Amino acid sequence: MMDGIPPNQTLAGDDTWEVAGRRFRSRLIVGTGRYKDLEETGRAIEASGAEVVTVAVRRVNLADPKAPMLQDFVDPRRYTYLPNTAGCHTAQDAVRTLRLAREAGGWNLVKLEVLGPPPFLYPDMRATFEAAEALLKDGFEVMVYCSDDPIAAKRLEEMGCVAIMPLGAPIGSGLGIQNPVMIRAIVEQSKVPVLVDAGVGTASDASEAMELGCDAVLMNSAIAHAKNPVLMARAMKAAVEAGRLAYLAGRMPRQYAADPSSPLGGLIR
């Protein structure tokens, strides 16, 4: 890689990313929960340009035709569904949830998250390792939510997880990326995709994640809890694209003295 631009890659539509053999153009992944209704969910996801959507298997109706179903508003033929274990606080619950998801929908690419107790809902890494080991033995392709700890992230990669997803800040907090140094460290050491997951609050947070070199950003609350979710979805799409372009372009170096854009010598007197 030279100047941040991958070999044989241009900026005209060829800047894709890949996870578990699946290739995507959009680097924004969005959740399907927390909206006022499924109609708003569908409109926001459409505006985001996302190709992958997360589905909280324990919370979203995927099977009862007598109630509004997500599939009627977010077409699974158009979007890649990524089942996740939102709301799971033990390894056993997480593994059971994803096994049921595979039986119900045939999904093999999944997002694992095991949360600690309120009020922070920080990733429970001991339980995450336990669940990841069981799911990988079952043949799942595991994208894993984790703490912003490079050692833990590397261990999950070495176990066989197909993507590492460190939090930017606690889930739903909207605080933005609190530890950019460690996120960058995870990016630099990883041979699998790295996605910031959780904590994004506004467009500049999404841009920052991409400028750090992340392959993608995952968010839900930042869009769903905005005053205008559809408009915020458009903003997030633009922010992710801008941040990615800035990363590929390579920012100017930081320095502690002025460097005038116009030369000081040869001025007209």
mmCIF file of C-alpha atoms in Angstrom, residues 36-204:
data_model
loop_
_atom_site.group_PDB
_atom_site.id
_atom_site.type_symbol
_atom_site.label_atom_id
_atom_site.label_comp_id
_atom_site.label_asym_id
_atom_site.label_seq_id
_atom_site.Cartn_x
_atom_site.Cartn_y
_atom_site.Cartn_z
ATOM 1 C CA LYS A 36 -40.549 4.557 15.735
ATOM 2 C CA ASP A 37 -41.854 1.966 13.278
ATOM 3 C CA LEU A 38 -40.737 -0.353 10.492
ATOM 4 C CA GLU A 39 -41.719 2.125 7.790
ATOM 5 C CA GLU A 40 -39.227 4.645 9.181
ATOM 6 C CA THR A 41 -36.672 1.846 9.490
ATOM 7 C CA GLY A 42 -36.940 1.096 5.792
ATOM 8 C CA ARG A 43 -36.717 4.742 4.721
ATOM 9 C CA ALA A 44 -33.662 5.416 6.884
ATOM 10 C CA ILE A 45 -31.833 2.331 5.653
ATOM 11 C CA GLU A 46 -32.612 3.282 2.068
ATOM 12 C CA ALA A 47 -31.180 6.760 2.664
ATOM 13 C CA SER A 48 -28.041 5.366 4.310
ATOM 14 C CA GLY A 49 -26.970 3.439 1.237
ATOM 15 C CA ALA A 50 -26.071 0.498 3.485
ATOM 16 C CA GLU A 51 -25.829 -2.998 2.038
ATOM 17 C CA VAL A 52 -25.623 -4.797 5.390
ATOM 18 C CA VAL A 53 -28.142 -4.453 8.220
ATOM 19 C CA THR A 54 -27.933 -5.930 11.684
ATOM 20 C CA VAL A 55 -30.931 -7.790 13.058
ATOM 21 C CA ALA A 56 -31.420 -8.331 16.780
ATOM 22 C CA VAL A 57 -32.752 -11.874 16.623
ATOM 23 C CA ARG A 58 -34.341 -11.660 20.068
ATOM 24 C CA ARG A 59 -36.164 -8.381 19.378
ATOM 25 C CA VAL A 60 -37.190 -8.179 15.709
ATOM 26 C CA ASN A 61 -40.125 -10.046 14.221
ATOM 27 C CA LEU A 62 -38.826 -12.278 11.448
ATOM 28 C CA ALA A 63 -41.313 -15.121 11.618
ATOM 29 C CA ASP A 64 -44.836 -14.062 12.700
ATOM 30 C CA PRO A 65 -46.794 -13.063 9.571
ATOM 31 C CA LYS A 66 -49.657 -11.787 11.733
ATOM 32 C CA ALA A 67 -47.484 -8.895 12.944
ATOM 33 C CA PRO A 68 -45.438 -6.363 10.951
ATOM 34 C CA MET A 69 -42.327 -8.110 9.665
ATOM 35 C CA LEU A 70 -38.938 -6.542 9.012
ATOM 36 C CA GLN A 71 -38.688 -8.320 5.654
ATOM 37 C CA ASP A 72 -41.647 -6.316 4.338
ATOM 38 C CA PHE A 73 -39.732 -3.059 4.787
ATOM 39 C CA VAL A 74 -36.088 -4.138 4.456
ATOM 40 C CA ASP A 75 -35.918 -6.641 1.603
ATOM 41 C CA PRO A 76 -33.526 -9.528 2.433
ATOM 42 C CA ARG A 77 -32.985 -10.008 -1.309
ATOM 43 C CA ARG A 78 -31.485 -6.536 -1.443
ATOM 44 C CA TYR A 79 -29.723 -6.307 1.917
ATOM 45 C CA THR A 80 -27.425 -8.740 3.703
ATOM 46 C CA TYR A 81 -28.973 -9.554 7.056
ATOM 47 C CA LEU A 82 -26.434 -9.817 9.872
ATOM 48 C CA PRO A 83 -28.052 -11.507 12.886
ATOM 49 C CA ASN A 84 -26.678 -10.291 16.189
ATOM 50 C CA THR A 85 -26.961 -11.181 19.843
ATOM 51 C CA ALA A 86 -28.144 -7.808 21.181
ATOM 52 C CA GLY A 87 -29.487 -8.220 24.685
ATOM 53 C CA CYS A 88 -27.395 -11.297 25.498
ATOM 54 C CA HIS A 89 -25.435 -11.172 28.743
ATOM 55 C CA THR A 90 -24.034 -14.708 28.836
ATOM 56 C CA ALA A 91 -22.085 -16.803 26.375
ATOM 57 C CA GLN A 92 -24.766 -19.468 26.520
ATOM 58 C CA ASP A 93 -27.547 -17.059 25.543
ATOM 59 C CA ALA A 94 -25.489 -15.666 22.675
ATOM 60 C CA VAL A 95 -24.640 -19.083 21.255
ATOM 61 C CA ARG A 96 -28.233 -20.293 21.594
ATOM 62 C CA THR A 97 -29.562 -17.173 19.888
ATOM 63 C CA LEU A 98 -27.326 -17.544 16.846
ATOM 64 C CA ARG A 99 -27.970 -21.257 16.529
ATOM 65 C CA LEU A 100 -31.682 -20.493 16.419
ATOM 66 C CA ALA A 101 -31.049 -17.767 13.849
ATOM 67 C CA ARG A 102 -29.219 -20.212 11.605
ATOM 68 C CA GLU A 103 -32.027 -22.731 11.891
ATOM 69 C CA ALA A 104 -34.634 -20.066 11.107
ATOM 70 C CA GLY A 105 -32.948 -18.213 8.272
ATOM 71 C CA GLY A 106 -29.856 -20.138 7.289
ATOM 72 C CA TRP A 107 -27.576 -17.288 8.360
ATOM 73 C CA ASN A 108 -23.956 -18.212 8.894
ATOM 74 C CA LEU A 109 -22.328 -14.755 8.936
ATOM 75 C CA VAL A 110 -23.228 -13.349 12.346
ATOM 76 C CA LYS A 111 -22.357 -10.602 14.785
ATOM 77 C CA LEU A 112 -21.486 -11.711 18.296
ATOM 78 C CA GLU A 113 -21.841 -9.401 21.265
ATOM 79 C CA VAL A 114 -21.985 -10.362 24.920
ATOM 80 C CA LEU A 115 -22.652 -7.442 27.214
ATOM 81 C CA GLY A 116 -21.727 -6.747 30.797
ATOM 82 C CA PRO A 117 -24.208 -5.292 33.283
ATOM 83 C CA PRO A 118 -25.803 -1.828 33.222
ATOM 84 C CA PRO A 119 -25.197 1.056 33.287
ATOM 85 C CA PHE A 120 -22.260 0.728 30.864
ATOM 86 C CA LEU A 121 -23.079 -2.514 28.997
ATOM 87 C CA TYR A 122 -19.386 -2.823 28.226
ATOM 88 C CA PRO A 123 -18.314 -5.948 26.309
ATOM 89 C CA ASP A 124 -17.882 -8.909 28.642
ATOM 90 C CA MET A 125 -14.680 -10.189 27.107
ATOM 91 C CA ARG A 126 -14.428 -13.419 29.074
ATOM 92 C CA ALA A 127 -17.910 -14.417 27.913
ATOM 93 C CA THR A 128 -17.150 -13.152 24.407
ATOM 94 C CA PHE A 129 -14.149 -15.460 24.086
ATOM 95 C CA GLU A 130 -16.223 -18.378 25.361
ATOM 96 C CA ALA A 131 -19.055 -17.724 22.914
ATOM 97 C CA ALA A 132 -16.713 -17.093 19.980
ATOM 98 C CA GLU A 133 -14.957 -20.398 20.560
ATOM 99 C CA ALA A 134 -18.256 -22.308 20.561
ATOM 100 C CA LEU A 135 -19.601 -20.535 17.473
ATOM 101 C CA LEU A 136 -16.401 -21.010 15.494
ATOM 102 C CA LYS A 137 -16.484 -24.736 16.297
ATOM 103 C CA ASP A 138 -20.045 -24.753 14.942
ATOM 104 C CA GLY A 139 -18.836 -23.311 11.648
ATOM 105 C CA PHE A 140 -20.186 -19.773 12.059
ATOM 106 C CA GLU A 141 -18.410 -16.825 10.461
ATOM 107 C CA VAL A 142 -18.137 -14.539 13.461
ATOM 108 C CA MET A 143 -17.896 -10.763 13.377
ATOM 109 C CA VAL A 144 -17.197 -9.924 16.997
ATOM 110 C CA TYR A 145 -17.963 -6.857 19.117
ATOM 111 C CA CYS A 146 -15.203 -6.255 21.623
ATOM 112 C CA SER A 147 -13.421 -3.786 23.854
ATOM 113 C CA ASP A 148 -10.903 -1.361 22.372
ATOM 114 C CA ASP A 149 -8.042 -3.579 23.540
ATOM 115 C CA PRO A 150 -5.475 -4.539 20.876
ATOM 116 C CA ILE A 151 -4.453 -7.693 22.754
ATOM 117 C CA ALA A 152 -8.022 -8.968 23.012
ATOM 118 C CA ALA A 153 -8.693 -7.999 19.393
ATOM 119 C CA LYS A 154 -5.672 -9.923 18.150
ATOM 120 C CA ARG A 155 -6.629 -12.979 20.142
ATOM 121 C CA LEU A 156 -10.113 -12.967 18.596
ATOM 122 C CA GLU A 157 -8.588 -12.689 15.134
ATOM 123 C CA GLU A 158 -6.219 -15.570 15.831
ATOM 124 C CA MET A 159 -9.150 -17.691 17.021
ATOM 125 C CA GLY A 160 -10.699 -17.276 13.577
ATOM 126 C CA CYS A 161 -13.161 -14.382 13.835
ATOM 127 C CA VAL A 162 -13.722 -12.807 10.420
ATOM 128 C CA ALA A 163 -14.019 -9.194 11.608
ATOM 129 C CA ILE A 164 -13.092 -7.272 14.738
ATOM 130 C CA MET A 165 -15.552 -4.645 15.988
ATOM 131 C CA PRO A 166 -14.180 -2.545 18.853
ATOM 132 C CA LEU A 167 -16.531 -0.094 20.527
ATOM 133 C CA GLY A 168 -16.033 3.613 20.056
ATOM 134 C CA ALA A 169 -17.936 4.330 23.282
ATOM 135 C CA PRO A 170 -20.651 2.540 25.286
ATOM 136 C CA ILE A 171 -23.669 1.376 23.283
ATOM 137 C CA GLY A 172 -26.202 4.126 22.669
ATOM 138 C CA SER A 173 -24.104 6.790 24.395
ATOM 139 C CA GLY A 174 -23.405 8.941 21.337
ATOM 140 C CA LEU A 175 -20.098 9.984 22.890
ATOM 141 C CA GLY A 176 -18.017 9.364 19.786
ATOM 142 C CA ILE A 177 -14.674 7.593 19.656
ATOM 143 C CA GLN A 178 -13.136 7.841 23.107
ATOM 144 C CA ASN A 179 -9.880 5.994 22.463
ATOM 145 C CA PRO A 180 -8.658 6.684 18.913
ATOM 146 C CA VAL A 181 -5.115 5.585 19.728
ATOM 147 C CA MET A 182 -6.204 2.043 20.554
ATOM 148 C CA ILE A 183 -8.607 1.883 17.602
ATOM 149 C CA ARG A 184 -5.734 2.826 15.333
ATOM 150 C CA ALA A 185 -3.518 0.207 16.989
ATOM 151 C CA ILE A 186 -6.137 -2.473 16.330
ATOM 152 C CA VAL A 187 -6.399 -1.389 12.687
ATOM 153 C CA GLU A 188 -2.634 -1.485 12.168
ATOM 154 C CA GLN A 189 -2.219 -5.003 13.558
ATOM 155 C CA SER A 190 -5.295 -6.659 12.038
ATOM 156 C CA LYS A 191 -5.415 -8.848 8.955
ATOM 157 C CA VAL A 192 -9.216 -8.978 9.009
ATOM 158 C CA PRO A 193 -11.656 -6.057 8.680
ATOM 159 C CA VAL A 194 -11.965 -3.683 11.621
ATOM 160 C CA LEU A 195 -15.249 -1.851 12.201
ATOM 161 C CA VAL A 196 -16.041 0.710 14.869
ATOM 162 C CA ASP A 197 -19.233 -0.471 16.514
ATOM 163 C CA ALA A 198 -21.178 1.539 19.122
ATOM 164 C CA GLY A 199 -20.820 5.048 20.445
ATOM 165 C CA VAL A 200 -21.143 7.013 17.206
ATOM 166 C CA GLY A 201 -23.334 10.064 17.798
ATOM 167 C CA THR A 202 -23.025 12.244 14.729
ATOM 168 C CA ALA A 203 -21.449 12.447 11.300
ATOM 169 C CA SER A 204 -18.038 13.659 12.464
#
